[in-house]
Coordinates of C-alpha atoms and ligand atoms in Angstrom, one line a residue:
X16 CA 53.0 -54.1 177.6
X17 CA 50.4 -51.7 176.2
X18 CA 47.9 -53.7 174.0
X19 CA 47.9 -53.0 170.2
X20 CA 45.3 -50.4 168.6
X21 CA 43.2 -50.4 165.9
X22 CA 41.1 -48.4 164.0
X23 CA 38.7 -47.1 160.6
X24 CA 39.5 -43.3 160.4
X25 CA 37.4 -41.5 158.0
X26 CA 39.1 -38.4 155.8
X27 CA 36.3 -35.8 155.6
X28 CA 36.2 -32.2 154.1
X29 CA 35.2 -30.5 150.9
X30 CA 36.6 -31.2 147.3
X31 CA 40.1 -30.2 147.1
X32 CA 41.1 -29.2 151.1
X33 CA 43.7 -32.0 150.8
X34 CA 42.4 -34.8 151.7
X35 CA 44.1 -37.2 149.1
X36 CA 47.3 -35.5 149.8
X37 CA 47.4 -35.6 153.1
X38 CA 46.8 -39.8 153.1
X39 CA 49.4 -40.1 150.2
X40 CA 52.0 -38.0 153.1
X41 CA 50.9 -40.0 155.7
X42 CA 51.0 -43.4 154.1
X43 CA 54.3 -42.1 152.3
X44 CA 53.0 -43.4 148.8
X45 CA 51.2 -42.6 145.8
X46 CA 47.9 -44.2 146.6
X47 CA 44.9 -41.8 145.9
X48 CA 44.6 -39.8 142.7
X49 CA 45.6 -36.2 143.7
X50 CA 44.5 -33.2 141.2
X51 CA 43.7 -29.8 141.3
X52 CA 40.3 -30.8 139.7
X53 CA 37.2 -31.5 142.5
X54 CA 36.2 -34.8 142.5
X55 CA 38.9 -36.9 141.1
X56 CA 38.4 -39.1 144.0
X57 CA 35.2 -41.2 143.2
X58 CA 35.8 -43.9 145.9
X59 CA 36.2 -44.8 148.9
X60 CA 39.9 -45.7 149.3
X61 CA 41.7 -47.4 151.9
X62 CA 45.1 -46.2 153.1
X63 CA 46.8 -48.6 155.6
X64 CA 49.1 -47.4 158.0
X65 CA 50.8 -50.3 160.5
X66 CA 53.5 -49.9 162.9
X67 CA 54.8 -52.0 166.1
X68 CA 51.6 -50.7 168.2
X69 CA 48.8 -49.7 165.6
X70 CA 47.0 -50.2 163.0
X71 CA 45.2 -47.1 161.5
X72 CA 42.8 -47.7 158.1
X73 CA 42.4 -44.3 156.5
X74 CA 39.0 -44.0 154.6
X75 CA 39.2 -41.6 151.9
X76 CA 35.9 -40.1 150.5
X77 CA 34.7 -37.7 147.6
X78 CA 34.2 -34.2 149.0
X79 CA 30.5 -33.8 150.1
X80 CA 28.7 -31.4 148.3
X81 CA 25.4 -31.0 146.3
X82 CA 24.8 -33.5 144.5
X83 CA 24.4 -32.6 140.5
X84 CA 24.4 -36.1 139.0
X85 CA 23.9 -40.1 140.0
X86 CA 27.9 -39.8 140.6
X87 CA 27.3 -37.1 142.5
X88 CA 24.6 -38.9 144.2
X89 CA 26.7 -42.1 144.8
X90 CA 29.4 -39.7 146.4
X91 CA 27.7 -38.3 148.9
X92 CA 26.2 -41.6 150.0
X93 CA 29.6 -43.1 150.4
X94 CA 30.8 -40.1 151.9
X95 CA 27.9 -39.4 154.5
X96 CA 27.8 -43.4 155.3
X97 CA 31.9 -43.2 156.0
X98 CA 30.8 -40.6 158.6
X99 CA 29.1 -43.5 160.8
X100 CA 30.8 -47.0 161.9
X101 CA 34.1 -45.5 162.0
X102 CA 36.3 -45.0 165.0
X103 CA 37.6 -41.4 164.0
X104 CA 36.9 -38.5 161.7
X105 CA 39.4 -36.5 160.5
X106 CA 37.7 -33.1 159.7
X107 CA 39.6 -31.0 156.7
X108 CA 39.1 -27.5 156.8
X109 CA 40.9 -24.5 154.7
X110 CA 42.7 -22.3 156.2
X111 CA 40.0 -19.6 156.2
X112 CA 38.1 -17.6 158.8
X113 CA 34.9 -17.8 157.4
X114 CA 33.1 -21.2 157.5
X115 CA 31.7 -21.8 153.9
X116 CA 28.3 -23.2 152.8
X117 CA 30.1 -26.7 152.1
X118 CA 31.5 -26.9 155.4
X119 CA 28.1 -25.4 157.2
X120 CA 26.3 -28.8 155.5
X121 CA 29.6 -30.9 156.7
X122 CA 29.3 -29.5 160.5
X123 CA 25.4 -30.1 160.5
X124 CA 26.2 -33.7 159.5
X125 CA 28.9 -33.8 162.4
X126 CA 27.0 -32.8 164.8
X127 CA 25.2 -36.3 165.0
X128 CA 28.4 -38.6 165.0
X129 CA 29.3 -40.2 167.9
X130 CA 33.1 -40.6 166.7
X131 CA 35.5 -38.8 168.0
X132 CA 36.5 -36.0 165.4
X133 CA 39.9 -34.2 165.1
X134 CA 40.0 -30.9 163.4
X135 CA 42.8 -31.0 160.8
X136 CA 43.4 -27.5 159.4
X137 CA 45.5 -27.8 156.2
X138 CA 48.0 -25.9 153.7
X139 CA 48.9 -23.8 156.5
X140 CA 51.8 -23.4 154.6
X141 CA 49.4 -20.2 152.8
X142 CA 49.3 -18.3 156.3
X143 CA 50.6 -17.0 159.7
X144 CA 49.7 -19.0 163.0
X145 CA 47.6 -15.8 164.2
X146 CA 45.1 -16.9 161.9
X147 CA 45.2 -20.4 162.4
X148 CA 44.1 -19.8 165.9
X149 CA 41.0 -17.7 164.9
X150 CA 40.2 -20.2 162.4
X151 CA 40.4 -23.0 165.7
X152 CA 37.8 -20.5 167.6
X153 CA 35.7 -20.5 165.0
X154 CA 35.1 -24.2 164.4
X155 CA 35.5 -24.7 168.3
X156 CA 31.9 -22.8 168.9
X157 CA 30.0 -25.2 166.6
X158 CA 30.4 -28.8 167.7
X159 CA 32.6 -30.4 170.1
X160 CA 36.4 -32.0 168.7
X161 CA 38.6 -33.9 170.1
X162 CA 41.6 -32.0 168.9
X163 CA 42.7 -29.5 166.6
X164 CA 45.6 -29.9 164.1
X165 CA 47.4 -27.5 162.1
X166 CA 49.1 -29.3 158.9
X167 CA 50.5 -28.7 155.7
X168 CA 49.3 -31.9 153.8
X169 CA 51.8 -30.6 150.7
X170 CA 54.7 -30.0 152.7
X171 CA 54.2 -32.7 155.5
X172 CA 54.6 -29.8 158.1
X173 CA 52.9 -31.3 161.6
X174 CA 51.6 -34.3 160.3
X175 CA 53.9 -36.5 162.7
X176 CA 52.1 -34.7 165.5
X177 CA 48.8 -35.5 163.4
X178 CA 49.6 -39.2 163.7
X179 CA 50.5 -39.2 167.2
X180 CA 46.8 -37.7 167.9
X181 CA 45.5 -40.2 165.8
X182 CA 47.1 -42.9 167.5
X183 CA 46.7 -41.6 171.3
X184 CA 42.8 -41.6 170.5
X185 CA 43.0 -45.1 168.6
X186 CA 40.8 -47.8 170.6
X187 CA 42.0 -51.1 171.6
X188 CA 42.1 -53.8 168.5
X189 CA 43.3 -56.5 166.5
X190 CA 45.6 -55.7 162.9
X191 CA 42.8 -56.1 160.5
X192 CA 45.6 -56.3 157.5
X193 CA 48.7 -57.6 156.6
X194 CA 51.5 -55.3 158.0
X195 CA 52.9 -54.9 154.3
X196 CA 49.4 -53.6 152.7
X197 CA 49.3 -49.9 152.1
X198 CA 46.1 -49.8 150.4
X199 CA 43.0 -52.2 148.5
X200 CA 44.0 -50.0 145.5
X201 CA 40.6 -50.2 144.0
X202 CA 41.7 -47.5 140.7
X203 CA 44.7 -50.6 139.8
X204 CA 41.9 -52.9 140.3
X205 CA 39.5 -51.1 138.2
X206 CA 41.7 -50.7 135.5
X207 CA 42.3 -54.2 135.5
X208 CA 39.0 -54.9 135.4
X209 CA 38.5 -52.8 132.4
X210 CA 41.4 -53.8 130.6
X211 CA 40.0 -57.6 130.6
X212 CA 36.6 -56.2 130.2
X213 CA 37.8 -55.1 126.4
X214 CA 39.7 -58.1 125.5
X215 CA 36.8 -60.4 126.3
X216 CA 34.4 -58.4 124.4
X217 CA 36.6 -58.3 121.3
X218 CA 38.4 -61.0 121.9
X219 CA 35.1 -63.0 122.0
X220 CA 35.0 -66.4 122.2
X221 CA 38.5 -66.8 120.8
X222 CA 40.4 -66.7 123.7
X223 CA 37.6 -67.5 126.6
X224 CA 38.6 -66.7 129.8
X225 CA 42.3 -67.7 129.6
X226 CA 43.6 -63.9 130.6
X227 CA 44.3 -62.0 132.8
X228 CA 45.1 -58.9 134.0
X229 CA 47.8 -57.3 135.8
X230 CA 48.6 -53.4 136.2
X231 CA 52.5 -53.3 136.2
X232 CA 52.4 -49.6 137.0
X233 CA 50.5 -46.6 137.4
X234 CA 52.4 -43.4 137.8
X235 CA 51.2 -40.0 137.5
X236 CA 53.3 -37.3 135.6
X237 CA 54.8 -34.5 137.3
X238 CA 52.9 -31.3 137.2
X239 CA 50.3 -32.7 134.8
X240 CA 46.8 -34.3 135.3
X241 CA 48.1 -37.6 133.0
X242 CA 49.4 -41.4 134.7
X243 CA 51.3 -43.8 133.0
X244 CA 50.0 -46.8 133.0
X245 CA 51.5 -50.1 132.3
X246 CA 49.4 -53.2 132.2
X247 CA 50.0 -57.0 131.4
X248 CA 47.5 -59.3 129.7
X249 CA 48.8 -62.9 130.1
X250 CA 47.4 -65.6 128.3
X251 CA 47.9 -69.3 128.5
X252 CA 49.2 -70.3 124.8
X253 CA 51.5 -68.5 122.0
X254 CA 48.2 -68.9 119.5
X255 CA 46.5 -66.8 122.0
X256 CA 49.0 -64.8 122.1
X257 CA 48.3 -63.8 118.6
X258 CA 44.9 -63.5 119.1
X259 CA 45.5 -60.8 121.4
X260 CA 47.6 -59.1 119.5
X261 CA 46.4 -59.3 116.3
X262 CA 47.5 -58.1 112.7
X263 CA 49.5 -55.4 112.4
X264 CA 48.3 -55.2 116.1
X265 CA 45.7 -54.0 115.5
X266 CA 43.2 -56.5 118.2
X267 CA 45.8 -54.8 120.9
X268 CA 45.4 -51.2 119.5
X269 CA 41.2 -51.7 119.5
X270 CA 41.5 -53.3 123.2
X271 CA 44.0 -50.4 124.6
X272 CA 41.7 -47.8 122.8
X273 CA 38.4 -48.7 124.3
X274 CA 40.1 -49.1 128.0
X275 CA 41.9 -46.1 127.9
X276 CA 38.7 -44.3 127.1
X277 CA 36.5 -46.1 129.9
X278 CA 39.5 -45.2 132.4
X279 CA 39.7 -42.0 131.6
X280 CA 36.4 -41.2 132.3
X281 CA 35.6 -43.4 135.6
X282 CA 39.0 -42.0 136.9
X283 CA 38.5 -38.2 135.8
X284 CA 42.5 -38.4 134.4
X285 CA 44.1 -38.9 130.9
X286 CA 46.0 -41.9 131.0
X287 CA 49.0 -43.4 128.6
X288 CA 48.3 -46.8 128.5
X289 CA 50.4 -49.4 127.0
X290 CA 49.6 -52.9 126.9
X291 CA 51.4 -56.0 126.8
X292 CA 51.1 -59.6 126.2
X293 CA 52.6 -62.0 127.9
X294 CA 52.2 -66.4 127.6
X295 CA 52.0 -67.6 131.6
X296 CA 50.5 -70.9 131.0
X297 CA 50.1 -71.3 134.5
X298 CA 48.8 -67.8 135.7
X299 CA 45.5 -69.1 137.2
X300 CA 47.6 -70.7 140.3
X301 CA 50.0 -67.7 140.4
X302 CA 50.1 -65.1 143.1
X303 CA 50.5 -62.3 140.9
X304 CA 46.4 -61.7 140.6
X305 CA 46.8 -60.9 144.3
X306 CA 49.3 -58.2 143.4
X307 CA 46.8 -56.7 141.7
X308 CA 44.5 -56.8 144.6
X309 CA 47.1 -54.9 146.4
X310 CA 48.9 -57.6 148.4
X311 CA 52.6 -56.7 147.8
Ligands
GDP428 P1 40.9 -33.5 147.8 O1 39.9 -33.1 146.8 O2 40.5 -33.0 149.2 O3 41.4 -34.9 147.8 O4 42.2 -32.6 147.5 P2 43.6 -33.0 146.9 O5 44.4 -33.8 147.8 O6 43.4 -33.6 145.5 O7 44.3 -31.5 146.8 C1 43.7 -30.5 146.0 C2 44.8 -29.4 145.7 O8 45.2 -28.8 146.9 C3 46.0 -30.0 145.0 O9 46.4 -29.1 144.0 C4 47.0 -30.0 146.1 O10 48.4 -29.9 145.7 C5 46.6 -28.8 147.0 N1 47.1 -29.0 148.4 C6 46.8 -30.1 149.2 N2 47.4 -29.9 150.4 C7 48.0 -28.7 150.4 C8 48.8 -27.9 151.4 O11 49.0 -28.3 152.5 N3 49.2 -26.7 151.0 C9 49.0 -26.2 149.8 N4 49.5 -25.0 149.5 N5 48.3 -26.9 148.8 C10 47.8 -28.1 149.1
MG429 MG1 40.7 -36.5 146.7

């Protein structure tokens, strides 16, 4: 019997080449935040893909590029640093003959990595196979890969045969996560964070530290850059309950105000939030905070 593989795969390439969609088709759920916008993606996020044999961990980072701001900054520390310690680099390119500046900076980085890399050339879905083959020569005569993959991330065209390259190159090693956990969800976590943030603050001493959090759901809407989002603040007693609330509602309406702002702007999207408020009186020993860690 073949022993099981294992493996940190790093999703590189400029802002908006796919990378987000091309985890969310491979993983087969919503995980990262897809837009047309650059940049949406401000953290590293961890896709988990597990079958009988493997275990691949799918590292998505913020495109590299210059850096304009401290953000900016931050992203291209966590992007260059997902680069090293990994196992494989999956290389996004467009689907274009020339190579541009960003990707020029990209393939100097590259150069130094010992990981393997795998050229993924995506949305090739926008033109013939002719092209896709010149586009191969021309990356081939700057660093070494270990393969070259044509995909359409949108469409899902060849990303089977991207997974079986993946998986043929995958060393040796244990299953690092539960079989069942797609992803560490860090936006669900961060809007649970903020969400409780809020209350506390102006909440203040009333109700201390008997909530918490839970993101029910986060959905994004069809053609538009907007999510749903659903969340649960559970408290321990029915006079916290009306705390939370408030008169009129109006404690809930300032709590869902000031989140919805602060999420909006760490996770580049406009959100509807709505906010609920439930009595657990024995949510500290329930396994629902895990949920929100990701554990399904
Ligand atoms: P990221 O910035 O690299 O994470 O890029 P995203 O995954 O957010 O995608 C950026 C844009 O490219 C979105 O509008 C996607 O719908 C689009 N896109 C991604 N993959 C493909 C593809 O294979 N074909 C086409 N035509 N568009 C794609
Ligand atoms: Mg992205």
């Amino acid at each position: 019997m073949s022993k099981f593989k294992s493996g940190f795969v790093s999703v590189i390439g400029q802002p908006n080449v796919g990378k987000s969609t091309l985890m969310n088709s491979l993983v087969g759920e919503k995980i990262a935040i897809i837009s047309n916008k650059p940049q949406t993606t401000r953290n590293k996020i961890q896709a988990i893909l597990t079958d009988e044999t493997s275990q691949i961990i799918f590292i998505d980072t913020p495109g590299i590029h210059a850096p304009k701001s401290k953000l900016g900054e931050y992203m291209v520390k966590s992007a260059e640093s997902s680069m090293r310690d990994v196992d494989m680099i999956l290389y996004l390119v467009n689907p274009v003959e020339k190579i541009s500046p960003a990707d020029e900076g990209i393939l100097k980085k590259l150069a130094n990595t010992r990981s393997p890399i795998i050229l993924v050339i995506n949305k090739i879905d926008t033109v013939d196979k002719e092209k896709i083959l010149r586009i191969i020569d021309i990356y081939k005569q700057r660093i070494d890969f270990f393969d070259f993959v044509p995909v359409s991330a949108l469409n899902g065209d060849n990303t089977g045969e991207l997974l079986k390259v993946i998986r043929e190159k995958l060393p040796e090693g244990p299953q690092y996560f539960p079989a069942d956990m797609i992803t560490d969800q860090p936006e669900r976590q961060l809007v649970a964070e903020l969400v409780r943030e809020k209350a506390l603050y102006f909440l203040q001493d009333e109700v201390p530290h008997g909530i918490a959090v839970e993101v029910m759901s986060m959905k994004k809407r069809p053609d538009k850059d907007m999510f749903d989002l659903e969340v649960t603040i559970y408290c321990e007693k029915d006079s916290h309950k009306g705390m939370i609330i408030g008169k009129n509602g109006d404690m809930l309406k300032k709590i869902g105000q000031a989140a919805r702002l602060d999420i909006e702007r760490f996770l580049g999207s406009k959100m509807f939030l709505q906010l609920w408020v439930k009595v657990k009186k024995d949510w500290r020993d329930s396994s629902f905070l895990l949920n929100s860690f990701g554990y399904k």
